[in-house]
PDB file of C-alpha atoms in Angstrom:
ATOM      1  CA  MET H 496     172.941  81.027   0.949  1.00 44.00           C
ATOM      2  CA  ALA H 497     175.957  82.795   0.022  1.00 40.00           C
ATOM      3  CA  GLY H 498     177.706  85.134   2.407  1.00 45.00           C
ATOM      4  CA  THR H 499     177.365  85.492   6.239  1.00 41.00           C
ATOM      5  CA  ALA H 500     174.447  84.230   8.254  1.00 42.00           C
ATOM      6  CA  LEU H 501     172.657  87.389   9.163  1.00 43.00           C
ATOM      7  CA  THR H 502     172.670  89.758   6.433  1.00 47.00           C
ATOM      8  CA  LEU H 503     169.975  91.963   7.750  1.00 47.00           C
ATOM      9  CA  CYS H 504     171.250  95.208   6.193  1.00 40.00           C
ATOM     10  CA  ARG H 505     168.492  94.784   3.170  1.00 43.00           C
ATOM     11  CA  THR H 506     165.696  93.658   5.367  1.00 44.00           C
ATOM     12  CA  VAL H 507     164.682  96.748   7.196  1.00 44.00           C
ATOM     13  CA  LEU H 508     163.488 100.315   6.162  1.00 41.00           C
ATOM     14  CA  SER H 509     160.226 101.049   7.806  1.00 40.00           C
ATOM     15  CA  VAL H 510     156.602 100.122   7.956  1.00 40.00           C
ATOM     16  CA  SER H 511     155.594 103.822   7.143  1.00 39.00           C
ATOM     17  CA  ARG H 512     158.008 103.857   3.778  1.00 46.00           C
ATOM     18  CA  SER H 513     156.233 100.729   2.421  1.00 45.00           C
ATOM     19  CA  LYS H 514     153.019 102.321   1.851  1.00 41.00           C
ATOM     20  CA  ASN H 515     151.652 105.171  -0.251  1.00 37.00           C
ATOM     21  CA  ILE H 516     153.435 108.078   1.307  1.00 38.00           C
ATOM     22  CA  ARG H 517     150.317 110.583   1.170  1.00 34.00           C
ATOM     23  CA  THR H 518     147.929 107.659   2.598  1.00 38.00           C
ATOM     24  CA  ARG H 519     149.898 106.929   5.483  1.00 41.00           C
ATOM     25  CA  ALA H 520     150.797 110.793   6.166  1.00 38.00           C
ATOM     26  CA  PHE H 521     146.797 111.415   5.903  1.00 35.00           C
ATOM     27  CA  TYR H 522     146.401 108.339   8.669  1.00 38.00           C
ATOM     28  CA  TYR H 523     148.725 109.762  10.979  1.00 38.00           C
ATOM     29  CA  TRP H 524     147.119 113.446  10.982  1.00 35.00           C
ATOM     30  CA  THR H 525     143.614 112.019  11.233  1.00 33.00           C
ATOM     31  CA  ALA H 526     144.788 109.516  14.044  1.00 35.00           C
ATOM     32  CA  ALA H 527     146.096 112.164  16.105  1.00 34.00           C
ATOM     33  CA  ARG H 528     142.858 113.801  16.462  1.00 30.00           C
ATOM     34  CA  ARG H 529     141.691 110.853  17.993  1.00 31.00           C
ATOM     35  CA  THR H 530     144.417 110.588  20.838  1.00 30.00           C
ATOM     36  CA  ALA H 531     145.359 112.799  23.901  1.00 29.00           C
ATOM     37  CA  ASN H 532     148.803 111.367  24.213  1.00 33.00           C
ATOM     38  CA  PRO H 533     150.385 109.903  21.002  1.00 28.00           C
ATOM     39  CA  PHE H 534     153.883 109.932  22.618  1.00 29.00           C
ATOM     40  CA  LYS H 535     152.598 107.708  25.741  1.00 31.00           C
ATOM     41  CA  SER H 536     155.050 104.374  26.402  1.00 31.00           C
ATOM     42  CA  GLY H 537     157.666 105.404  23.373  1.00 31.00           C
ATOM     43  CA  ARG H 538     155.040 104.296  20.803  1.00 28.00           C
ATOM     44  CA  ALA H 539     155.073 107.558  19.060  1.00 26.00           C
ATOM     45  CA  SER H 540     155.367 106.189  15.878  1.00 26.00           C
ATOM     46  CA  VAL H 541     151.786 104.483  15.766  1.00 25.00           C
ATOM     47  CA  LEU H 542     149.734 107.869  16.056  1.00 22.00           C
ATOM     48  CA  LEU H 543     151.252 111.199  15.233  1.00 24.00           C
ATOM     49  CA  GLY H 544     149.732 114.623  13.925  1.00 27.00           C
ATOM     50  CA  ILE H 545     151.360 115.283  10.818  1.00 25.00           C
ATOM     51  CA  PRO H 546     150.997 119.081   9.786  1.00 28.00           C
ATOM     52  CA  ALA H 547     149.960 119.545   5.975  1.00 29.00           C
ATOM     53  CA  LEU H 548     152.403 118.108   3.585  1.00 31.00           C
ATOM     54  CA  SER H 549     153.537 121.246   1.978  1.00 32.00           C
ATOM     55  CA  LEU H 550     153.908 123.305   5.276  1.00 32.00           C
ATOM     56  CA  LEU H 551     156.126 120.769   6.666  1.00 35.00           C
ATOM     57  CA  GLY H 552     158.241 119.956   3.773  1.00 36.00           C
ATOM     58  CA  HIS H 553     158.688 123.694   3.060  1.00 34.00           C
ATOM     59  CA  GLU H 554     158.329 126.001   6.129  1.00 39.00           C
ATOM     60  CA  LEU H 555     158.868 123.837   9.048  1.00 38.00           C
ATOM     61  CA  TYR H 556     161.719 122.369   7.807  1.00 39.00           C
ATOM     62  CA  GLN H 557     163.415 125.451   7.108  1.00 43.00           C
ATOM     63  CA  ARG H 558     162.715 126.429  10.672  1.00 42.00           C
ATOM     64  CA  VAL H 559     164.472 123.180  12.195  1.00 41.00           C
ATOM     65  CA  GLN H 560     167.361 124.158   9.898  1.00 44.00           C
ATOM     66  CA  ARG H 561     168.284 127.074  12.034  1.00 42.00           C
ATOM     67  CA  SER H 562     169.710 126.286  14.991  1.00 40.00           C
ATOM     68  CA  VAL H 563     168.438 128.934  16.948  1.00 37.00           C
ATOM     69  CA  MET H 564     164.671 127.584  16.645  1.00 43.00           C
ATOM     70  CA  VAL H 565     165.676 123.863  16.993  1.00 43.00           C
ATOM     71  CA  PHE H 566     165.678 124.017  20.576  1.00 45.00           C
ATOM     72  CA  ALA H 567     162.651 126.239  20.658  1.00 43.00           C
ATOM     73  CA  LEU H 568     160.795 123.300  19.441  1.00 62.00           C
ATOM     74  CA  ASP H 569     159.226 120.991  21.813  1.00 86.00           C
ATOM     75  CA  ARG H 570     159.915 117.153  21.779  1.00 90.00           C
ATOM     76  CA  GLU H 571     156.675 116.178  20.597  1.00 92.00           C
ATOM     77  CA  GLU H 572     157.240 118.612  17.473  1.00 93.00           C
ATOM     78  CA  VAL H 573     160.593 117.478  16.786  1.00 93.00           C
ATOM     79  CA  LEU H 574     159.715 113.772  16.944  1.00 95.00           C
ATOM     80  CA  GLU H 575     156.574 114.403  14.771  1.00 95.00           C
ATOM     81  CA  GLN H 576     158.701 115.991  12.052  1.00 95.00           C
ATOM     82  CA  ALA H 577     161.236 113.157  12.345  1.00 95.00           C
ATOM     83  CA  ASP H 578     158.611 110.464  11.762  1.00 95.00           C
ATOM     84  CA  TYR H 579     157.372 112.578   8.924  1.00 95.00           C
ATOM     85  CA  LEU H 580     160.509 112.816   7.138  1.00 94.00           C
ATOM     86  CA  TYR H 581     161.406 109.027   7.451  1.00 93.00           C
ATOM     87  CA  SER H 582     157.846 108.238   6.134  1.00 87.00           C
ATOM     88  CA  CYS H 583     158.803 110.209   3.051  1.00 88.00           C
ATOM     89  CA  ALA H 584     161.942 108.437   2.576  1.00 84.00           C
ATOM     90  CA  GLU H 585     163.920 111.944   3.365  1.00 92.00           C
ATOM     91  CA  THR H 586     166.941 110.281   4.694  1.00 92.00           C
ATOM     92  CA  ASP H 587     169.400 113.200   4.117  1.00 94.00           C
ATOM     93  CA  LYS H 588     167.043 115.731   5.924  1.00 96.00           C
ATOM     94  CA  LEU H 589     166.133 113.244   8.732  1.00 96.00           C
ATOM     95  CA  TYR H 590     169.804 113.044   9.725  1.00 96.00           C
ATOM     96  CA  GLN H 591     170.448 116.380   9.453  1.00 96.00           C
ATOM     97  CA  LEU H 592     167.370 117.254  12.036  1.00 96.00           C
ATOM     98  CA  LEU H 593     168.640 114.457  14.160  1.00 96.00           C
ATOM     99  CA  LEU H 594     172.133 115.478  14.491  1.00 95.00           C
ATOM    100  CA  GLN H 595     171.013 118.658  15.985  1.00 93.00           C
ATOM    101  CA  HIS H 596     169.718 116.411  18.694  1.00 93.00           C
ATOM    102  CA  LYS H 597     172.574 113.735  19.204  1.00 92.00           C
ATOM    103  CA  ASP H 598     173.660 114.555  22.742  1.00 92.00           C
ATOM    104  CA  ARG H 599     169.998 114.382  23.794  1.00 92.00           C
ATOM    105  CA  ASP H 600     169.777 111.915  26.444  1.00 91.00           C
ATOM    106  CA  ASP H 601     166.228 110.650  25.072  1.00 96.00           C
ATOM    107  CA  ALA H 602     165.716 107.036  23.902  1.00 97.00           C
ATOM    108  CA  GLU H 603     163.106 108.350  21.669  1.00 97.00           C
ATOM    109  CA  PHE H 604     165.429 110.593  19.669  1.00 97.00           C
ATOM    110  CA  LEU H 605     168.597 108.260  20.133  1.00 97.00           C
ATOM    111  CA  TRP H 606     167.131 105.078  18.501  1.00 98.00           C
ATOM    112  CA  ARG H 607     165.796 107.407  15.683  1.00 97.00           C
ATOM    113  CA  LEU H 608     169.192 108.675  15.082  1.00 97.00           C
ATOM    114  CA  ALA H 609     170.534 104.989  15.079  1.00 97.00           C
ATOM    115  CA  ARG H 610     168.130 104.085  12.266  1.00 96.00           C
ATOM    116  CA  VAL H 611     168.629 107.212  10.286  1.00 97.00           C
ATOM    117  CA  THR H 612     172.417 106.650  10.820  1.00 97.00           C
ATOM    118  CA  ARG H 613     172.594 103.358   9.501  1.00 96.00           C
ATOM    119  CA  ASP H 614     170.126 104.572   6.651  1.00 94.00           C
ATOM    120  CA  VAL H 615     172.921 107.120   5.360  1.00 95.00           C
ATOM    121  CA  ALA H 616     175.538 104.298   5.699  1.00 95.00           C
ATOM    122  CA  LEU H 617     173.562 101.834   3.352  1.00 91.00           C
ATOM    123  CA  LEU H 618     172.716 104.658   0.523  1.00 90.00           C
ATOM    124  CA  PRO H 619     174.370 103.870  -2.569  1.00 88.00           C
ATOM    125  CA  ASP H 620     176.820 106.684  -3.093  1.00 93.00           C
ATOM    126  CA  THR H 621     178.040 106.431   0.606  1.00 95.00           C
ATOM    127  CA  ALA H 622     181.873 105.939   0.660  1.00 97.00           C
ATOM    128  CA  PRO H 623     182.767 102.403   2.130  1.00 96.00           C
ATOM    129  CA  GLU H 624     184.923 104.004   4.704  1.00 97.00           C
ATOM    130  CA  LYS H 625     182.124 106.623   5.775  1.00 97.00           C
ATOM    131  CA  LYS H 626     179.721 103.863   5.596  1.00 97.00           C
ATOM    132  CA  LYS H 627     181.789 101.618   8.207  1.00 97.00           C
ATOM    133  CA  GLN H 628     182.031 104.671  10.215  1.00 98.00           C
ATOM    134  CA  LEU H 629     178.525 105.455  10.133  1.00 97.00           C
ATOM    135  CA  ILE H 630     177.404 101.740  10.874  1.00 97.00           C
ATOM    136  CA  TYR H 631     179.466 101.807  14.022  1.00 98.00           C
ATOM    137  CA  GLU H 632     177.937 105.159  14.786  1.00 98.00           C
ATOM    138  CA  SER H 633     174.227 103.566  14.567  1.00 97.00           C
ATOM    139  CA  LEU H 634     175.250 100.789  16.920  1.00 98.00           C
ATOM    140  CA  GLU H 635     176.635 103.204  19.660  1.00 97.00           C
ATOM    141  CA  CYS H 636     173.273 105.207  19.199  1.00 97.00           C
ATOM    142  CA  ALA H 637     171.008 102.274  19.778  1.00 98.00           C
ATOM    143  CA  LYS H 638     173.382 101.341  22.936  1.00 98.00           C
ATOM    144  CA  ARG H 639     172.707 104.791  24.152  1.00 97.00           C
ATOM    145  CA  ALA H 640     168.855 104.542  23.751  1.00 98.00           C
ATOM    146  CA  LEU H 641     169.015 101.048  25.369  1.00 97.00           C
ATOM    147  CA  ASP H 642     170.795 102.423  28.286  1.00 97.00           C
ATOM    148  CA  LYS H 643     168.509 105.362  28.630  1.00 97.00           C
ATOM    149  CA  ASP H 644     165.262 103.050  28.547  1.00 97.00           C
ATOM    150  CA  GLU H 645     165.312  99.312  28.653  1.00 97.00           C
ATOM    151  CA  THR H 646     161.524  99.250  27.909  1.00 97.00           C
ATOM    152  CA  CYS H 647     161.491 101.024  24.491  1.00 97.00           C
ATOM    153  CA  PHE H 648     160.811  98.319  22.369  1.00 97.00           C
ATOM    154  CA  ALA H 649     162.188 100.050  19.113  1.00 97.00           C
ATOM    155  CA  ALA H 650     165.702 100.471  20.836  1.00 98.00           C
ATOM    156  CA  HIS H 651     166.058  97.057  21.288  1.00 98.00           C
ATOM    157  CA  LYS H 652     164.918  96.282  17.452  1.00 97.00           C
ATOM    158  CA  TRP H 653     167.528  98.622  16.216  1.00 97.00           C
ATOM    159  CA  TYR H 654     170.100  97.491  18.237  1.00 97.00           C
ATOM    160  CA  ALA H 655     169.732  94.168  16.836  1.00 96.00           C
ATOM    161  CA  ILE H 656     169.879  95.526  13.336  1.00 95.00           C
ATOM    162  CA  CYS H 657     172.795  97.817  13.747  1.00 96.00           C
ATOM    163  CA  LEU H 658     174.654  94.908  15.957  1.00 96.00           C
ATOM    164  CA  SER H 659     174.200  92.559  12.748  1.00 93.00           C
ATOM    165  CA  ASN H 660     175.250  95.218  10.576  1.00 94.00           C
ATOM    166  CA  VAL H 661     178.753  95.915  12.466  1.00 94.00           C
ATOM    167  CA  GLY H 662     179.240  91.935  12.059  1.00 91.00           C
ATOM    168  CA  ASP H 663     179.831  92.410   8.554  1.00 90.00           C
ATOM    169  CA  TYR H 664     183.097  94.276   9.730  1.00 94.00           C
ATOM    170  CA  GLU H 665     184.056  91.897  12.138  1.00 92.00           C
ATOM    171  CA  GLY H 666     184.067  88.342  10.607  1.00 87.00           C
ATOM    172  CA  ILE H 667     182.017  85.523  10.482  1.00 83.00           C
ATOM    173  CA  LYS H 668     183.012  84.289  14.026  1.00 85.00           C
ATOM    174  CA  VAL H 669     181.844  87.387  15.538  1.00 88.00           C
ATOM    175  CA  LYS H 670     178.582  87.430  13.271  1.00 86.00           C
ATOM    176  CA  LEU H 671     177.459  84.314  14.378  1.00 85.00           C
ATOM    177  CA  GLY H 672     178.684  84.691  17.861  1.00 88.00           C
ATOM    178  CA  ASN H 673     176.348  87.932  17.964  1.00 92.00           C
ATOM    179  CA  SER H 674     173.362  85.811  16.474  1.00 92.00           C
ATOM    180  CA  TYR H 675     171.791  84.749  19.943  1.00 92.00           C
ATOM    181  CA  VAL H 676     172.145  88.491  21.623  1.00 95.00           C
ATOM    182  CA  ILE H 677     170.519  89.458  18.025  1.00 96.00           C
ATOM    183  CA  LYS H 678     167.378  87.168  18.411  1.00 96.00           C
ATOM    184  CA  ASP H 679     167.036  87.834  22.312  1.00 97.00           C
ATOM    185  CA  HIS H 680     166.819  91.625  21.550  1.00 97.00           C
ATOM    186  CA  LEU H 681     164.300  90.993  18.510  1.00 97.00           C
ATOM    187  CA  LEU H 682     162.065  88.668  20.958  1.00 97.00           C
ATOM    188  CA  ARG H 683     162.443  91.455  23.856  1.00 98.00           C
ATOM    189  CA  ALA H 684     161.204  93.915  21.293  1.00 97.00           C
ATOM    190  CA  LEU H 685     158.006  91.779  20.320  1.00 97.00           C
ATOM    191  CA  GLU H 686     157.526  91.076  23.790  1.00 97.00           C
ATOM    192  CA  LEU H 687     157.247  94.881  24.445  1.00 98.00           C
ATOM    193  CA  ASN H 688     155.196  95.386  21.277  1.00 97.00           C
ATOM    194  CA  PRO H 689     153.713  92.155  19.657  1.00 96.00           C
ATOM    195  CA  LYS H 690     152.444  94.247  16.912  1.00 94.00           C
ATOM    196  CA  ASP H 691     155.433  95.398  15.260  1.00 96.00           C
ATOM    197  CA  ALA H 692     155.666  93.788  12.003  1.00 96.00           C
ATOM    198  CA  THR H 693     159.272  94.729  11.320  1.00 94.00           C
ATOM    199  CA  SER H 694     160.427  92.778  14.330  1.00 96.00           C
ATOM    200  CA  LEU H 695     158.175  89.926  13.148  1.00 97.00           C
ATOM    201  CA  HIS H 696     159.905  90.326   9.538  1.00 97.00           C
ATOM    202  CA  ILE H 697     163.567  90.379  10.871  1.00 95.00           C
ATOM    203  CA  LEU H 698     163.021  87.170  13.138  1.00 96.00           C
ATOM    204  CA  GLY H 699     161.704  85.550  10.179  1.00 97.00           C
ATOM    205  CA  TYR H 700     164.772  86.437   8.307  1.00 95.00           C
ATOM    206  CA  TRP H 701     166.803  85.224  11.273  1.00 95.00           C
ATOM    207  CA  CYS H 702     165.272  81.864  11.289  1.00 96.00           C
ATOM    208  CA  PHE H 703     165.745  81.832   7.132  1.00 96.00           C
ATOM    209  CA  SER H 704     169.377  82.685   7.700  1.00 92.00           C
ATOM    210  CA  PHE H 705     169.890  79.727   9.982  1.00 92.00           C
ATOM    211  CA  ALA H 706     167.915  77.187   7.846  1.00 94.00           C
ATOM    212  CA  ASP H 707     169.688  78.232   4.615  1.00 92.00           C
ATOM    213  CA  LEU H 708     173.237  78.403   6.841  1.00 87.00           C
ATOM    214  CA  PRO H 709     176.073  77.011   4.213  1.00 86.00           C
ATOM    215  CA  TRP H 710     177.737  73.972   5.730  1.00 82.00           C
ATOM    216  CA  TYR H 711     181.118  75.551   6.241  1.00 83.00           C
ATOM    217  CA  GLN H 712     179.157  78.309   8.367  1.00 81.00           C
ATOM    218  CA  ARG H 713     177.669  75.736  10.267  1.00 83.00           C
ATOM    219  CA  LYS H 714     180.900  73.990  10.935  1.00 84.00           C
ATOM    220  CA  VAL H 715     182.108  77.758  12.339  1.00 83.00           C
ATOM    221  CA  ALA H 716     179.023  77.652  14.249  1.00 82.00           C
ATOM    222  CA  ALA H 717     179.464  74.394  15.906  1.00 83.00           C
ATOM    223  CA  VAL H 718     183.021  75.705  17.130  1.00 83.00           C
ATOM    224  CA  ILE H 719     181.602  78.742  18.520  1.00 83.00           C
ATOM    225  CA  PHE H 720     178.457  77.331  20.415  1.00 81.00           C
ATOM    226  CA  ALA H 721     178.013  74.197  22.221  1.00 77.00           C
ATOM    227  CA  THR H 722     174.454  74.385  21.027  1.00 79.00           C
ATOM    228  CA  PRO H 723     174.865  76.109  17.657  1.00 80.00           C
ATOM    229  CA  PRO H 724     171.692  78.106  16.738  1.00 85.00           C
ATOM    230  CA  THR H 725     169.562  76.428  14.206  1.00 88.00           C
ATOM    231  CA  SER H 726     166.035  77.029  12.749  1.00 94.00           C
ATOM    232  CA  THR H 727     163.768  75.921   9.703  1.00 96.00           C
ATOM    233  CA  TYR H 728     161.871  77.272   6.738  1.00 97.00           C
ATOM    234  CA  GLU H 729     158.751  76.503   8.585  1.00 98.00           C
ATOM    235  CA  GLU H 730     159.425  78.858  11.496  1.00 98.00           C
ATOM    236  CA  ALA H 731     160.639  81.527   9.111  1.00 98.00           C
ATOM    237  CA  VAL H 732     157.372  81.427   7.200  1.00 98.00           C
ATOM    238  CA  GLU H 733     155.475  81.568  10.497  1.00 98.00           C
ATOM    239  CA  TYR H 734     157.189  84.886  11.373  1.00 98.00           C
ATOM    240  CA  PHE H 735     156.909  86.181   7.906  1.00 98.00           C
ATOM    241  CA  LEU H 736     153.186  85.368   7.784  1.00 98.00           C
ATOM    242  CA  LYS H 737     152.559  86.919  11.286  1.00 98.00           C
ATOM    243  CA  ALA H 738     153.972  89.968   9.916  1.00 98.00           C
ATOM    244  CA  GLU H 739     151.395  90.105   7.037  1.00 98.00           C
ATOM    245  CA  ALA H 740     148.632  89.422   9.460  1.00 97.00           C
ATOM    246  CA  VAL H 741     149.882  92.363  11.546  1.00 96.00           C
ATOM    247  CA  ASP H 742     150.314  94.857   8.483  1.00 96.00           C
ATOM    248  CA  PRO H 743     149.297  93.050   5.276  1.00 96.00           C
ATOM    249  CA  ASN H 744     151.309  94.191   2.134  1.00 95.00           C
ATOM    250  CA  PHE H 745     153.778  96.442   5.048  1.00 93.00           C
ATOM    251  CA  TYR H 746     156.837  95.540   3.023  1.00 94.00           C
ATOM    252  CA  SER H 747     157.985  94.248  -0.411  1.00 95.00           C
ATOM    253  CA  MET H 748     160.763  92.314   1.096  1.00 96.00           C
ATOM    254  CA  ASN H 749     158.574  90.395   3.246  1.00 98.00           C
ATOM    255  CA  LEU H 750     156.517  89.234   0.442  1.00 98.00           C
ATOM    256  CA  LEU H 751     159.808  88.199  -1.325  1.00 98.00           C
ATOM    257  CA  MET H 752     161.023  86.313   1.469  1.00 98.00           C
ATOM    258  CA  LEU H 753     157.691  84.536   1.883  1.00 98.00           C
ATOM    259  CA  GLY H 754     157.948  83.185  -1.647  1.00 98.00           C
ATOM    260  CA  LYS H 755     161.442  82.551  -1.396  1.00 97.00           C
ATOM    261  CA  THR H 756     161.055  80.519   1.641  1.00 98.00           C
ATOM    262  CA  TYR H 757     158.157  78.401   0.239  1.00 98.00           C
ATOM    263  CA  LEU H 758     160.400  78.086  -2.660  1.00 97.00           C
ATOM    264  CA  ARG H 759     162.927  76.316  -0.457  1.00 97.00           C
ATOM    265  CA  MET H 760     160.354  74.277   1.084  1.00 97.00           C
ATOM    266  CA  ASN H 761     159.372  72.937  -2.522  1.00 96.00           C
ATOM    267  CA  ASN H 762     156.089  74.682  -2.405  1.00 97.00           C
ATOM    268  CA  LYS H 763     155.806  76.099  -5.723  1.00 96.00           C
ATOM    269  CA  GLU H 764     152.189  77.233  -5.690  1.00 97.00           C
ATOM    270  CA  GLN H 765     152.524  79.076  -2.421  1.00 98.00           C
ATOM    271  CA  ALA H 766     155.997  80.619  -3.818  1.00 97.00           C
ATOM    272  CA  LYS H 767     154.470  81.975  -6.992  1.00 97.00           C
ATOM    273  CA  LEU H 768     151.475  83.336  -5.154  1.00 98.00           C
ATOM    274  CA  TRP H 769     153.947  85.631  -2.662  1.00 98.00           C
ATOM    275  CA  LEU H 770     156.608  86.274  -5.661  1.00 98.00           C
ATOM    276  CA  THR H 771     153.804  87.681  -7.638  1.00 97.00           C
ATOM    277  CA  LYS H 772     152.723  89.861  -4.753  1.00 97.00           C
ATOM    278  CA  ALA H 773     156.137  91.004  -4.657  1.00 97.00           C
ATOM    279  CA  LYS H 774     156.504  91.688  -8.235  1.00 96.00           C
ATOM    280  CA  GLU H 775     153.332  93.752  -8.096  1.00 96.00           C
ATOM    281  CA  TYR H 776     154.110  95.793  -4.969  1.00 96.00           C
ATOM    282  CA  PRO H 777     154.593  99.503  -5.780  1.00 93.00           C
ATOM    283  CA  PRO H 778     158.281 100.511  -6.366  1.00 89.00           C
ATOM    284  CA  LEU H 779     158.629 103.377  -3.779  1.00 81.00           C
ATOM    285  CA  THR H 780     161.975 102.920  -2.546  1.00 79.00           C
ATOM    286  CA  HIS H 781     165.302 101.297  -3.720  1.00 78.00           C
ATOM    287  CA  GLU H 782     164.518  97.729  -1.918  1.00 84.00           C
ATOM    288  CA  ASP H 783     161.326  97.634  -3.466  1.00 90.00           C
ATOM    289  CA  LYS H 784     162.860  97.717  -6.740  1.00 92.00           C
ATOM    290  CA  GLU H 785     165.344  94.993  -5.812  1.00 93.00           C
ATOM    291  CA  ALA H 786     162.593  92.776  -4.288  1.00 95.00           C
ATOM    292  CA  HIS H 787     160.505  93.482  -7.689  1.00 96.00           C
ATOM    293  CA  LYS H 788     163.583  92.191  -9.850  1.00 96.00           C
ATOM    294  CA  GLU H 789     164.313  89.559  -7.776  1.00 97.00           C
ATOM    295  CA  ALA H 790     160.843  88.189  -7.945  1.00 97.00           C
ATOM    296  CA  VAL H 791     160.621  88.437 -11.491  1.00 97.00           C
ATOM    297  CA  ASP H 792     163.794  86.871 -12.085  1.00 97.00           C
ATOM    298  CA  MET H 793     162.491  83.930  -9.888  1.00 97.00           C
ATOM    299  CA  LEU H 794     159.223  83.700 -11.442  1.00 97.00           C
ATOM    300  CA  ASN H 795     160.880  83.575 -15.001  1.00 95.00           C
ATOM    301  CA  SER H 796     162.780  80.627 -13.550  1.00 94.00           C
ATOM    302  CA  LEU H 797     160.024  78.850 -12.476  1.00 92.00           C
ATOM    303  CA  GLY H 798     158.033  79.000 -15.672  1.00 80.00           C
TER     304      GLY H 798
END
């Protein structure tokens, strides 16, 4: 694999972005009727009451744009709006909303701000210097979330992701040096929430990266560590399949990585199966389109 070992920046958008937006929003709205406390234990993204799409998209968002109103909204309502905007891939609107709460000492706000700050950094039209600034800001937000609540699984997950992104600016030695820290936080995230498909996917990508590590990066890793990180394609497939078991078809890149990993294992039948699924995945996001193109190219090469 060309490049650094842990290029996670293309591996994560969101479970909620990956599926049909209206279906997912309807699920949140109806599920909220079945729970009395959807924000218990920092797992608010699972069960949320979402207002009518047109109402939130127009009237309520206009309300939070006015600073006088922002602090009048209660915690649950702001988080609810944030998760809805994220599910719709309204990155700029979400960023502006959460920026107004950047000084709030609350892990649930901070990890969401880390996530969207990173998303803004990765937008195609973000200038290189601005991208670097935002990547470092995202890591700082994730650190603050962890400091506030070590039991928040999302804070661990996004700290791992943002730490990996920062490594892109600090060289291969730092990137590899952070690899165990990244894995430890992902495992902690899964310990706190075993049903988080995104964490399972990223761990699969971690395993794939080290199984696929170029020889020259293996030599660097051997210098840094007494016991360099290692993994296998089999371990990677196991995590990717667990992610699918938790939430089938949740992410186009998970389908693509299953196809790619099976191809590395010389299992062309399974590779074609998963690459076909990636090709047929509805292209709702930029990442979906990338996954579709790569899957098509790989299938064509297989004949």
